[in-house]
Coordinates of C-alpha atoms in Angstrom, one line a residue:
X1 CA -8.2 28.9 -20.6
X2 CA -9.3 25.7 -19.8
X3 CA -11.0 23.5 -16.7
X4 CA -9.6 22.2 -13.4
X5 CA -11.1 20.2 -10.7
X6 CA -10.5 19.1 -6.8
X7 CA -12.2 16.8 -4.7
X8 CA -11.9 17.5 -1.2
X9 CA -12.9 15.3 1.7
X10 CA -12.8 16.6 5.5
X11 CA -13.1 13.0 7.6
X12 CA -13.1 10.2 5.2
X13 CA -15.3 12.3 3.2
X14 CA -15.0 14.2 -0.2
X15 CA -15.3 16.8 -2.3
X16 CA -14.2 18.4 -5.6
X17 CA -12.9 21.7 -7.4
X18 CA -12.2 22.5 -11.3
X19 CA -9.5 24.3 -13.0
X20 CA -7.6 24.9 -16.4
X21 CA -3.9 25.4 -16.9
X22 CA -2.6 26.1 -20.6
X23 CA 0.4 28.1 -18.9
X24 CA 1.3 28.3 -15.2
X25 CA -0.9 31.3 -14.2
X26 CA -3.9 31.4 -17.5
X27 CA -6.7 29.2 -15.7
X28 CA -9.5 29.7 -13.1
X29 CA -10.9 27.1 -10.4
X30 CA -14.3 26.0 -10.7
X31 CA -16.1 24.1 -8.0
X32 CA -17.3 20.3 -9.3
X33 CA -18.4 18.4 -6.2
X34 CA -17.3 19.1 -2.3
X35 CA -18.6 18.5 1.0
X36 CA -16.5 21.2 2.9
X37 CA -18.4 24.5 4.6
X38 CA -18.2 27.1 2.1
X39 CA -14.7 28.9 3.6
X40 CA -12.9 25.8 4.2
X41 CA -14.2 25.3 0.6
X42 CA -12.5 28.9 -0.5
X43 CA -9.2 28.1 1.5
X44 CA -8.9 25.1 0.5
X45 CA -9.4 26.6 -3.5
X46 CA -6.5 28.8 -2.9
X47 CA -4.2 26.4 -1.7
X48 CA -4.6 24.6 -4.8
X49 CA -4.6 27.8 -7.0
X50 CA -0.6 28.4 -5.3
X51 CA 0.5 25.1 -6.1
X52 CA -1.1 25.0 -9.6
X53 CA 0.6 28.9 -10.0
X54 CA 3.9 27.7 -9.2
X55 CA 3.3 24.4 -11.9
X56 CA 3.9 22.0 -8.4
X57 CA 1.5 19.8 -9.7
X58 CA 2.4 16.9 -12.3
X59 CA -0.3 15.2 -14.1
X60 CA -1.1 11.8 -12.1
X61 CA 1.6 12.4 -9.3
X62 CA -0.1 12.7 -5.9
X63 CA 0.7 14.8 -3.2
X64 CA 0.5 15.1 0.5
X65 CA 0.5 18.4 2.3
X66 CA -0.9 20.1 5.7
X67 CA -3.1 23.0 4.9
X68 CA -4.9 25.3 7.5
X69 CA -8.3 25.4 7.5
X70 CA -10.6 27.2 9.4
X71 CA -13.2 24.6 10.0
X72 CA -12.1 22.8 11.5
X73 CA -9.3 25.1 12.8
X74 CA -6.5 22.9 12.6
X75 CA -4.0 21.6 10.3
X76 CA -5.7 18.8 8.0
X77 CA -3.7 16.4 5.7
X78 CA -4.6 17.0 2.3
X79 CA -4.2 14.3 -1.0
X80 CA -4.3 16.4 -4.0
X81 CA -4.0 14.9 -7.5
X82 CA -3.7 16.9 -10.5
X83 CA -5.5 14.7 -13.9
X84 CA -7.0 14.7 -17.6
X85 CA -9.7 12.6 -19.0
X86 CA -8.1 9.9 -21.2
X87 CA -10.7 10.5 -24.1
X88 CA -10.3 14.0 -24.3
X89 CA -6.4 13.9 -23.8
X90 CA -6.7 11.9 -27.0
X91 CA -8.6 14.8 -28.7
X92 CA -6.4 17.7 -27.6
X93 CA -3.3 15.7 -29.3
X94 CA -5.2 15.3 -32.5
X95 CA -6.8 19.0 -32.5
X96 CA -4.0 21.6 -31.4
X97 CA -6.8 24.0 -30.5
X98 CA -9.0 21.9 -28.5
X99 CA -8.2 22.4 -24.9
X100 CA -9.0 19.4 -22.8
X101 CA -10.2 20.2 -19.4
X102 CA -7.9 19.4 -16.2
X103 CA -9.0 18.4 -12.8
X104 CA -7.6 18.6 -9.7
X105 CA -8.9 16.1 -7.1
X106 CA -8.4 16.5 -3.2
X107 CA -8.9 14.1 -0.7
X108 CA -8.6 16.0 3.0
X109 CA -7.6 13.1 6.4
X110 CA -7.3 14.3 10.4
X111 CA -3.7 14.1 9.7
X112 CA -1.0 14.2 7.4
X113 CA -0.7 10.6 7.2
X114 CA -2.2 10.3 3.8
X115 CA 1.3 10.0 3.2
X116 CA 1.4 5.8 3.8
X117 CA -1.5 5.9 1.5
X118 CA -0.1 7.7 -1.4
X119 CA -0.2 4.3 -3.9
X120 CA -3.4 3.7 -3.1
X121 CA -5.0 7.1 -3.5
X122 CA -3.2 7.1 -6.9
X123 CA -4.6 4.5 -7.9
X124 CA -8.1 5.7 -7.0
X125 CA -8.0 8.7 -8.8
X126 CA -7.0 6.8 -11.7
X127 CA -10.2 4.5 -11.7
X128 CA -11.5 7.9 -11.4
X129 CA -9.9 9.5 -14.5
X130 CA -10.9 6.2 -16.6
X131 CA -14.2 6.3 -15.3
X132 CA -15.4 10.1 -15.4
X133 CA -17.8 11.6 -18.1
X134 CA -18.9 15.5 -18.5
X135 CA -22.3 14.4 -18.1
X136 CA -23.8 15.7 -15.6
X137 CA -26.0 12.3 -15.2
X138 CA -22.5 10.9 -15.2
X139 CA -21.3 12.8 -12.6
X140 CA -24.7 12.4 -10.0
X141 CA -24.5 8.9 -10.7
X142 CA -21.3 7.6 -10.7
X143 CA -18.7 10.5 -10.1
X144 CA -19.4 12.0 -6.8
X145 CA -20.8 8.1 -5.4
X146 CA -17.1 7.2 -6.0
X147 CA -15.1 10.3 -4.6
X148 CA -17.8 10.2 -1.5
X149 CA -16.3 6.8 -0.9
X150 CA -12.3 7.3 -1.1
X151 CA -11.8 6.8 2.5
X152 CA -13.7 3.3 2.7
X153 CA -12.6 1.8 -0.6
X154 CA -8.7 3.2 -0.2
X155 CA -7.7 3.8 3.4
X156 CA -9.7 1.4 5.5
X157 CA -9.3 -2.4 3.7
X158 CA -6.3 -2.7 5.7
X159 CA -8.0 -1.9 9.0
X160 CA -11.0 -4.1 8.2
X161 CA -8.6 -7.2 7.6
X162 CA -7.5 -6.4 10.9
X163 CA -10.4 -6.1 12.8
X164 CA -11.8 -9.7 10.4
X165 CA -8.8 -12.1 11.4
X166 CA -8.2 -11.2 14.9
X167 CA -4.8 -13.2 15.7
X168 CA -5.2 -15.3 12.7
X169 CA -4.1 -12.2 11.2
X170 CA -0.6 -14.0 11.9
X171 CA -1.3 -16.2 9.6
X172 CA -2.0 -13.8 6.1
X173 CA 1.2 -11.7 7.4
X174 CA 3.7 -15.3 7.1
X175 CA 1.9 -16.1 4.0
X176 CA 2.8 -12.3 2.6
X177 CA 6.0 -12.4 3.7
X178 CA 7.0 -16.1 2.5
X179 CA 5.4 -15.5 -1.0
X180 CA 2.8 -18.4 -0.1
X181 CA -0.1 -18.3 -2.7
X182 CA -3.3 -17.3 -1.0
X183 CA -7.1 -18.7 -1.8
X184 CA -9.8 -16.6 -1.0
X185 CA -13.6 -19.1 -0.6
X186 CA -16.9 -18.1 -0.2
X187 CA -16.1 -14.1 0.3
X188 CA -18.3 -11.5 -0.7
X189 CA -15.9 -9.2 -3.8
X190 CA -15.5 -6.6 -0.9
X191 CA -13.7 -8.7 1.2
X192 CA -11.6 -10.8 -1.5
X193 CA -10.4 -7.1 -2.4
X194 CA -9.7 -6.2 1.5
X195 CA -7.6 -9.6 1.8
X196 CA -5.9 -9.3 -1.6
X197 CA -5.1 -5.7 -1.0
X198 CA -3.5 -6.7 2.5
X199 CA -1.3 -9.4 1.2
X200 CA 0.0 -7.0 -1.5
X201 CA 0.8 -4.6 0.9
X202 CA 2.0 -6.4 4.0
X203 CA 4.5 -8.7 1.0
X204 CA 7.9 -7.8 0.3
X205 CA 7.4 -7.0 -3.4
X206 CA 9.7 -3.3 -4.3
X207 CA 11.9 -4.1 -1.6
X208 CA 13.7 -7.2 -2.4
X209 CA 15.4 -7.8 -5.8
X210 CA 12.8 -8.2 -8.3
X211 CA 14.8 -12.0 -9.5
X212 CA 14.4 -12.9 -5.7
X213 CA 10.7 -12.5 -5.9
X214 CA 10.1 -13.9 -9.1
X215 CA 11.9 -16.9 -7.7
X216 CA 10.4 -17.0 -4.8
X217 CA 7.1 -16.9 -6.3
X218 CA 8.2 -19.6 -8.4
X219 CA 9.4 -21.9 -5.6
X220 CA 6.0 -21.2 -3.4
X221 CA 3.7 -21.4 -6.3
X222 CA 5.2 -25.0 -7.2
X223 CA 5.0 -26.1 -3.6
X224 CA 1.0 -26.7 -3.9
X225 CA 0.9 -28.8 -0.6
X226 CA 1.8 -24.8 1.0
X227 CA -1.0 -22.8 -0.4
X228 CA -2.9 -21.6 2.3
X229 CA -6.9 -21.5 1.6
X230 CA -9.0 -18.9 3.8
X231 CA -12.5 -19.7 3.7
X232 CA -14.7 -16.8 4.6
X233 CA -18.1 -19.1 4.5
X234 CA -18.8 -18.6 8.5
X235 CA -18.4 -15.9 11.0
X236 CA -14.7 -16.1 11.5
X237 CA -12.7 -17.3 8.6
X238 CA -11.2 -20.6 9.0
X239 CA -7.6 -21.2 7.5
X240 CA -6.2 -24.6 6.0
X241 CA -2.3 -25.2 5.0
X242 CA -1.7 -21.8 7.2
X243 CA 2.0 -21.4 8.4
X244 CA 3.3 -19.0 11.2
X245 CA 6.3 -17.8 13.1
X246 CA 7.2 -15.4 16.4
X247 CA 7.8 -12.9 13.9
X248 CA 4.4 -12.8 12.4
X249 CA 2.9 -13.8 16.0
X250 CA 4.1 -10.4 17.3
X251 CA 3.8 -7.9 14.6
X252 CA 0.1 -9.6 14.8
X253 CA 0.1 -8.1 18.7
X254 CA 0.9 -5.0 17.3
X255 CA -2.1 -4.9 14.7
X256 CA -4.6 -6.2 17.3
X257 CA -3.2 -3.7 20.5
X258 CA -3.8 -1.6 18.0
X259 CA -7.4 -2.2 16.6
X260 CA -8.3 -1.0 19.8
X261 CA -7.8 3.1 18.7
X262 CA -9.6 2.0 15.2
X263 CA -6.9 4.4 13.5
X264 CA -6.7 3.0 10.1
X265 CA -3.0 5.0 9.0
X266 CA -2.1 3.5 12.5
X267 CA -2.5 -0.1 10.7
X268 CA -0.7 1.3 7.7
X269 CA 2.1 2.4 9.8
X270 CA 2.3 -1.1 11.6
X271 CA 2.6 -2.4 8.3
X272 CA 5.5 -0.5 6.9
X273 CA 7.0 -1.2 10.4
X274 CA 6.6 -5.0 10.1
X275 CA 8.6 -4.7 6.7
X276 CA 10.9 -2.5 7.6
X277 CA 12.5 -5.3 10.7
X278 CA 12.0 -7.7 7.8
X279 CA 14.3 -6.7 5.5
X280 CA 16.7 -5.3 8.4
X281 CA 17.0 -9.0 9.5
X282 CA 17.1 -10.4 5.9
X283 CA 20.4 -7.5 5.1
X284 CA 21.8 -8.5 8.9
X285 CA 21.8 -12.3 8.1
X286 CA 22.9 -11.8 4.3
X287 CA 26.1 -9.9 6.1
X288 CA 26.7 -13.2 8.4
X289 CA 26.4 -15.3 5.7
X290 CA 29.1 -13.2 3.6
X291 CA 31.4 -13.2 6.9
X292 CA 30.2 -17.1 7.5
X293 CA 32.3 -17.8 4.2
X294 CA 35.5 -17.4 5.4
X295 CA 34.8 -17.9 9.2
X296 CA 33.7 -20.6 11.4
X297 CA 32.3 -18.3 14.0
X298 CA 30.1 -15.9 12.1
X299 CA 28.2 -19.5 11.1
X300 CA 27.3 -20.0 14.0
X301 CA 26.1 -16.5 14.2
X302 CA 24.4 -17.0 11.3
X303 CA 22.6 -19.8 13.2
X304 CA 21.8 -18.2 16.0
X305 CA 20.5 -15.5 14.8
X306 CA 18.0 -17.7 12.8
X307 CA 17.4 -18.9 15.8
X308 CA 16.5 -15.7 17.4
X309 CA 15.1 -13.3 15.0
X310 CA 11.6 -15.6 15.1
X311 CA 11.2 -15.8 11.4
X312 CA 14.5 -17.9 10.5
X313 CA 12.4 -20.2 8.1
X314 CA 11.0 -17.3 5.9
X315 CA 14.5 -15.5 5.7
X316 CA 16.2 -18.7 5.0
X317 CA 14.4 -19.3 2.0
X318 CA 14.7 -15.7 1.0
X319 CA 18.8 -16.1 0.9
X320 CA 18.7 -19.5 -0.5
X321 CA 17.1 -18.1 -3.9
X322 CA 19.5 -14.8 -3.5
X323 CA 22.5 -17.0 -3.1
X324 CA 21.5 -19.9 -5.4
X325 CA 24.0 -19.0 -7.9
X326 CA 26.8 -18.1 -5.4
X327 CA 29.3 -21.2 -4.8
X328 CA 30.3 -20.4 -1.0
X329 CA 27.5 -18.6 -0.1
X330 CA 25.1 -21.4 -1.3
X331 CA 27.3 -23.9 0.6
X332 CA 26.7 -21.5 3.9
X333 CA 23.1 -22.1 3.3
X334 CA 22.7 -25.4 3.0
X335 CA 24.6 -26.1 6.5
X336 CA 22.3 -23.7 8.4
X337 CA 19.5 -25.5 6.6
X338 CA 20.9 -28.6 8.5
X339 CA 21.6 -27.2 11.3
X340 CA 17.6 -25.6 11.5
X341 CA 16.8 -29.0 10.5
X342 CA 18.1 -30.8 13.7

């Protein structure tokens, strides 16, 4: 037998159990640290003791599920993360009979969408993994500070960027989307993070071709004169070398209609929304531009869709790197370029 652990948290709040599993059904659940009522605490225990029976839980894998709770009775959304210390992973390798002890982290949300949030939460508990120590000083002083604050430090940077830029926000969003290098002045490290942390999740990055971004990055870092400097020094932050579009303008409507509800896997939902219609318009005008090669009319479709879609300058760029090496296509390009031009 060994140990397992979860960390459960009812409303942006957080707990945590422990467990061991040498085989699929040789290991008991002890509690480490939760803030759940004692038979939310015991449901919540045996949920996790199915899943870890049935071996549905891979080491550093998330996952998101609804589980029935009692208090409050209704369905919660529940991040559950299944991890071994580093060190003591080491150990057990070297000494067959050591058994390192396994933890089971649990992060509980009003909903289910703790789904959008999956990277993030990841990447949370492994700060966690790196960070956490037996001791029990260890785990008063640094181990249950840092699972008590998941739902600041992962779910909410994107809503307090929001809620920060207002309808600047329009701004950041052209400058993710366009690959535009992004200083950050005179912020405290909490809101450097938040605008960081929105830029690499509002940008394109896993859903273009990785050449196309490296390009693109390229390109944007080269162009100096473009990037854009957000100084944080006053009240409001004030934005220099900042480029926008209709396309950005809107989607920032969206974000701001929205802060209103102060739902923060609302703003995360907006966000995979925004890059969804980008990449839909970015595969519609790569389709023109393959029809444009051999006919007259689809150019000017190609044109005036550029025209239309309210972020023709961002997807032209985009194609210009994709096609660069692509005879016709590039010479497609280049005319709409003109014709944007004029």
């Amino acid at each position: 037998r060994s140990c397992q652990q979860g960390a459960d948290s009812g409303d942006g709040s957080p707990g945590s159990a422990a467990a061991e599993t040498p085989s699929s059904e040789d290991f008991s659940l002890s509690l480490l640290d939760t803030n759940l009522p004692a038979e939310a605490e015991t449901e919540l225990r045996s949920f996790i003791a199915k899943r870890l029976t049935k071996g549905a839980l891979f080491e550093g894998m998330g996952n998101v599920a609804s589980v029935g709770l009692s208090i409050p009775e209704y369905k919660v959304g529940c991040y559950y993360c299944r991890f071994q210390q580093e060190n003591l992973l080491e150990m057990a390798t070297l000494e067959s009979d050591v058994s390192a002890p396994e933890y089971v982290v649990c992060f509980l949300g009003g909903s289910d969408k703790e789904d959008t949030f999956r990277l993030e939460l990841d990447k949370y508990v492994q700060s966690l993994k790196i960070n956490l120590a037996l001791e029990q000083n260890s785990l008063e002083t640094c181990v249950k500070p840092y699972l008590r604050s998941w739902f600041e430090n992962a779910i909410c940077p994107i809503q307090r960027v929001v809620q920060l830029f207002q309808e600047k926000l329009a701004f950041l969003l052209h400058a993710a989307l366009s690959y535009t290098p992004v200083e950050v002045k005179n912020a405290d490290e909490r809101t450097e993070k938040d605008i960081n942390r929105f830029l690499a999740a509002a940008s394109l990055q896993g859903l273009v071709q990785e050449g196309t971004m490296t390009s693109l990055c390229i390109v944007m870092t080269e162009e100096q004169h473009k990037s854009m400097i957000v100084d944080c020094s006053g009240p409001q932050p004030q934005l220099h070398n900042a480029g926008s579009n209709r396309f950005c303008e809107d989607w920032m409507q969206a974000f701001v209609n929205g802060a209103e509800g102060g739902n923060p896997f609302l703003f995360r939902q907006i966000l995979e929304n925004f890059k969804l219609k980008a990449i839909q318009d970015i595969n519609n005008l790569k389709r023109f531009i393959r029809q444009a090669e051999m006919n007259h009319y689809a150019l000017f479709k190609c044109y005036m869709f550029l025209k239309n879609c309210g972020s023709g300058d961002v997807l032209l760029k985009i194609v210009k790197v994709e096609h660069a090496e692509m005879p016709e296509a590039r010479n497609v390009v280049t005319v709409l370029e003109e014709f944007m031009r004029e």
